Short mmCIF file of C-alpha atoms in Angstrom, two decimals:
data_model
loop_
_atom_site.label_atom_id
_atom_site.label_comp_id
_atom_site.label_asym_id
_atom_site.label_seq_id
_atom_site.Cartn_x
_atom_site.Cartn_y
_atom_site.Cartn_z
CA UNK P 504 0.00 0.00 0.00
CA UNK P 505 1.53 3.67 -1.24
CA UNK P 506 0.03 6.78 -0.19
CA UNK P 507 0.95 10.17 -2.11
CA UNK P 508 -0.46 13.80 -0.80
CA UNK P 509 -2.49 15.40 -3.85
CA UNK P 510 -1.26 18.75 -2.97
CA UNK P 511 2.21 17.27 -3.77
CA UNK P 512 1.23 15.24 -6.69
CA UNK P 513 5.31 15.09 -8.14
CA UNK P 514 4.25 10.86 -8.45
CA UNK P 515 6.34 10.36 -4.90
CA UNK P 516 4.56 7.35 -3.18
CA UNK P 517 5.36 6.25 0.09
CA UNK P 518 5.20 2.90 1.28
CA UNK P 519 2.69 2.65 3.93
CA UNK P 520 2.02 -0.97 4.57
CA UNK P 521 3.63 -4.30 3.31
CA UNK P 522 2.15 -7.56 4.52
CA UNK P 523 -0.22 -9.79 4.28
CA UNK P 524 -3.54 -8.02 5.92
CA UNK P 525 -6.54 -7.14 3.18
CA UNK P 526 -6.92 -3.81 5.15
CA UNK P 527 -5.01 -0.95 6.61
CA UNK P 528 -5.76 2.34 8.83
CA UNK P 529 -3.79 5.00 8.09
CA UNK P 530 -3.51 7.80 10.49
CA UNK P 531 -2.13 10.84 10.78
CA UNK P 532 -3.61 12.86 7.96
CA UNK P 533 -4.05 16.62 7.76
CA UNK P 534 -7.44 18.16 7.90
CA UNK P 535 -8.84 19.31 4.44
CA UNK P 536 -6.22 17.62 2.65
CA UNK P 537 -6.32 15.20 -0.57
CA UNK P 538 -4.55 12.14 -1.01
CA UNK P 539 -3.73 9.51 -3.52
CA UNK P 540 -3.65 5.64 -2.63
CA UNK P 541 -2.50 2.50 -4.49
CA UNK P 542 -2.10 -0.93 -3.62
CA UNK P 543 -0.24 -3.68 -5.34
CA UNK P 544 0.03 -7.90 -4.50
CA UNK P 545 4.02 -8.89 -4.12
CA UNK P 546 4.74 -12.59 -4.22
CA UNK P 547 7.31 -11.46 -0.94
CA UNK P 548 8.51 -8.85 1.12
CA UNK P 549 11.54 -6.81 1.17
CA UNK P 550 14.01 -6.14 -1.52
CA UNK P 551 14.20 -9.03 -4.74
CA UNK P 552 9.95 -9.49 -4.15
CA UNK P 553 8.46 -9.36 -7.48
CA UNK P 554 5.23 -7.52 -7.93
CA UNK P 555 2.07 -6.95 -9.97
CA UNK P 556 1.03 -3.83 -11.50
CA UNK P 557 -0.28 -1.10 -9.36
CA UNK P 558 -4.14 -0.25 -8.81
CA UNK P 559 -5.83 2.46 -10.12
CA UNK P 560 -5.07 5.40 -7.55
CA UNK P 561 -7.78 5.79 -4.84
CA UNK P 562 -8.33 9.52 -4.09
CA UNK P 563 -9.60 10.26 -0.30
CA UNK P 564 -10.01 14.01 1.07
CA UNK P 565 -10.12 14.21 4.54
CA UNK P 566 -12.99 16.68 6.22
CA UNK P 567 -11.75 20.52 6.70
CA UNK P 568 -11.82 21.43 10.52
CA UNK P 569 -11.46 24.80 12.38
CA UNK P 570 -7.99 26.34 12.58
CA UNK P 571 -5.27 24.94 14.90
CA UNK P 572 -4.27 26.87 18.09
CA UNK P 573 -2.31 30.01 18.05
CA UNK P 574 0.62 28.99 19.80
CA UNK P 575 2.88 31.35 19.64
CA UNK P 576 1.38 35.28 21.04
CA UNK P 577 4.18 37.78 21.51
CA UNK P 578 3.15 41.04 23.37
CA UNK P 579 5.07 44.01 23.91
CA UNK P 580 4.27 47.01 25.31
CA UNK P 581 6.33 51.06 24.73
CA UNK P 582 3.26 53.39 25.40
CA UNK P 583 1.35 53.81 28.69
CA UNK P 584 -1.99 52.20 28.84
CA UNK P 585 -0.92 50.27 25.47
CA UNK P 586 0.05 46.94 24.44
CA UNK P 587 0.35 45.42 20.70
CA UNK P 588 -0.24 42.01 20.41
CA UNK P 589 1.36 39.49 17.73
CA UNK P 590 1.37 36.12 16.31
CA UNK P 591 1.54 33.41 13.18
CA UNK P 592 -1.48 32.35 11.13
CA UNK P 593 -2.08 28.64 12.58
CA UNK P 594 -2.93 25.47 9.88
CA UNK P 595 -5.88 26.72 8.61
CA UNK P 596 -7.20 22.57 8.63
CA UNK P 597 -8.32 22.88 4.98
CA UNK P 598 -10.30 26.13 5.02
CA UNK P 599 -8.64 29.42 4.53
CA UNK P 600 -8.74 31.42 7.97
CA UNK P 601 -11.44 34.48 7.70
CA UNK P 602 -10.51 36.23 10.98
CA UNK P 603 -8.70 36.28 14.00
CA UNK P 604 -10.67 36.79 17.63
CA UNK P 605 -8.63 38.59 20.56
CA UNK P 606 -10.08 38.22 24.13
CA UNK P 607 -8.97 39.80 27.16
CA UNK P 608 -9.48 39.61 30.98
CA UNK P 609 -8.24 41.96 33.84
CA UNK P 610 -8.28 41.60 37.70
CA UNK P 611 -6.25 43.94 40.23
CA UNK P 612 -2.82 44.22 40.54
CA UNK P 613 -3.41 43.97 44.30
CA UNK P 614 -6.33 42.87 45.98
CA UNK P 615 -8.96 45.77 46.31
CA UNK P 616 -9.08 47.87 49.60
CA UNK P 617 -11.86 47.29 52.29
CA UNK P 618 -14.86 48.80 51.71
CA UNK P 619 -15.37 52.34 53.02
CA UNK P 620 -18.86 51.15 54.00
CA UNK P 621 -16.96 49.11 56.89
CA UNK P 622 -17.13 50.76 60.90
CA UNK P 623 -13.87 48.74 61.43
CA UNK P 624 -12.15 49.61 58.86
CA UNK P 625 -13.25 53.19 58.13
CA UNK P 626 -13.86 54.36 61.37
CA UNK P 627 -17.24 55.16 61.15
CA UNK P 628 -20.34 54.27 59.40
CA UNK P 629 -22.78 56.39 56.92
CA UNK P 630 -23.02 57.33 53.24
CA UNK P 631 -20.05 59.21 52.09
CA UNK P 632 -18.34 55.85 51.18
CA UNK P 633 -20.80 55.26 48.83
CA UNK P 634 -22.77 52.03 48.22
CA UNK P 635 -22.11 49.47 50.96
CA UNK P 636 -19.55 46.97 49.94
CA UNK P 637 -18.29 48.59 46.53
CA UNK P 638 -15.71 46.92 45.48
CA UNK P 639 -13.93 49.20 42.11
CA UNK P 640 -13.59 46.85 39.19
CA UNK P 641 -11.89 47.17 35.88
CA UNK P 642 -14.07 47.41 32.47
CA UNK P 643 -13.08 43.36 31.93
CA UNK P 644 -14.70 42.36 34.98
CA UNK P 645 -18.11 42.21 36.63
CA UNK P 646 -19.39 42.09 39.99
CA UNK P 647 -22.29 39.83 41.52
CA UNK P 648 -23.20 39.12 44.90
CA UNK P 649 -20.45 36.44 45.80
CA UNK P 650 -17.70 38.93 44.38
CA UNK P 651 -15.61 39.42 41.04
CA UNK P 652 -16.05 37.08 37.97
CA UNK P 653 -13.57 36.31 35.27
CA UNK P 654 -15.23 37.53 31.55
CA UNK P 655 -13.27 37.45 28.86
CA UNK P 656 -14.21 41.11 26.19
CA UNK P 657 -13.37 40.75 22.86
CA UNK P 658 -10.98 43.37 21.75
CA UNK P 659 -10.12 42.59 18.59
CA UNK P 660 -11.77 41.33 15.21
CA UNK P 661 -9.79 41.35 11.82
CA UNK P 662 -7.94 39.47 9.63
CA UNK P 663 -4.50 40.46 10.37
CA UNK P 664 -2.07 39.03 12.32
CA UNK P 665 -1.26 41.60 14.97
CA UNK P 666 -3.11 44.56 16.80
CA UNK P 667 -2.98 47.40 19.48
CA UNK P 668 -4.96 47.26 22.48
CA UNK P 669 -5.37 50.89 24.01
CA UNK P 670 -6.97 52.11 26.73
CA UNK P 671 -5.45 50.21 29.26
CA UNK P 672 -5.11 51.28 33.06
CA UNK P 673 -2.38 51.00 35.01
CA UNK P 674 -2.30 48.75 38.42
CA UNK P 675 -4.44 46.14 36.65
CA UNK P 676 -3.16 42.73 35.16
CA UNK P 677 -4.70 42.05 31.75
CA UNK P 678 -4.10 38.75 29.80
CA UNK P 679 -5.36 38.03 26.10
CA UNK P 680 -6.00 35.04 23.97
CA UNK P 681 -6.63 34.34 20.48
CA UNK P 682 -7.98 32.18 18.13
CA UNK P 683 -8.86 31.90 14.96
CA UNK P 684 -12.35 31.51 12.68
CA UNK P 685 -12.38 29.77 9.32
CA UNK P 686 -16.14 28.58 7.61
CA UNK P 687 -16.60 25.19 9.65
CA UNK P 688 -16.11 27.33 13.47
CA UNK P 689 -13.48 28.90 15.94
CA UNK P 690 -10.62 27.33 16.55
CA UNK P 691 -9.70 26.81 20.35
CA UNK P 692 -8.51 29.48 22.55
CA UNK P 693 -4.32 29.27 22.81
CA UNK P 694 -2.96 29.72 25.98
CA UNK P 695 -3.12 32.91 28.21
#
C-alpha cells in the first residue's frame, strides 16, 4: 500500500504498509487535505519481491476542521496604557482562515481595599463611602453578589495578524488570547 499527498502530486509514493492483511488504517492525515492511494500484491517482502502492476489510484479528502491553536502570542508594550499584540497564522485545517478573535481579561494588581462602607475599617459608618460593599472593578470584569467574575471582552476582530490594544489602566493585570475563525467554526482558545 503507497500513499501520495495530492497537494504534492510530483508521483512520490510512500510505502505505507507491506504484509499480508486485506486492510489498513492510516492515520495521521491533515485536515482538508487530498490524497492519492495505491495498492499492489508482491509474491514477498523486502528487496528481490516481485510484484504486480499497481491499482488504479484511490483519491480520499479528509474533512476541513477549524484552525489549529495560536501557539505562539508575543506582546510588547512602549506606550502607557498600550500593548500590541502578535502572532503566526495557525494550519488553517483545509479552510482558509477568515478572521482572527482577541479576548482579554483583567483583575487587580493587588487585591482591592476594604470597603469604606466598613465601621472597622473606616472608622465610622454612613453614606459618604458610597454604596455598601463597593468593590472598584476594571471594564473586563463584573461584579455579583459572591464577588468578582472572570469575563473574557473581545478586543479585537480582523484578519490580520497583529493589533494594538489601548486604553489600558495601570495597576491592573490584563491577559489576552486568540484564536482563529475559518467557515466550519473557531478554533480553540491558545494559551493565556
Amino acid at each position: 500500500l503507497e500513499m501520495e499527498e495530492r497537494a504534492v502530486q510530483k508521483n512520490e509514493f510512500r510505502v505505507l504498509y507491506e504484509g499480508p492483511l486485506l486492510r489498513y488504517e492510516v492515520v495521521g492525515l491533515a485536515a482538508g487535505s487530498s490524497y492519492n492511494f495505491r495498492v499492489r500484491a508482491q509474491t514477498g517482502f523486502g528487496a528481490g519481491c516481485c510484484g504486480g502492476p499497481w491499482s488504479p489510484c484511490a483519491m480520499f479528502v479528509t474533512p476541513a476542521t477549524a484552525p489549529a491553536v495560536i501557539t505562539d502570542l508575543e506582546i510588547s508594550g512602549s506606550e502607557p496604557g498600550e500593548v500590541r499584540l502578535k502572532w503566526t497564522a495557525p494550519a488553517d485545517n483545509g479552510m482558509p482562515i477568515e478572521e482572527y478573535c482577541v479576548t482579554a481579561t483583567s483583575s487587580p494588581l493587588h487585591p482591592s481595599p476594604p470597603s469604606v462602607s466598613d465601621p472597622a475599617q473606616s472608622g465610622g459608618g454612613g453614606e459618604e463611602g458610597g454604596e455598601e460593599g463597593a468593590r472598584a472593578t476594571s471594564p473586563l470584569q463584573r461584579r455579583d453578589e459572591e464577588g468578582v467574575q472572570e469575563v473574557w471582552t473581545e478586543v479585537y476582530s480582523g484578519v490580520e495578524t497583529e493589533c494594538t490594544v489601548s486604553g489600558l489602566d495601570v495597576g491592573v493585570v490584563y491577559r489576552f488570547r486568540i484564536c482563529a475563525r475559518n467557515a466550519i467554526g473557531g478554533g480553540a482558545f491558545g494559551e493565556e
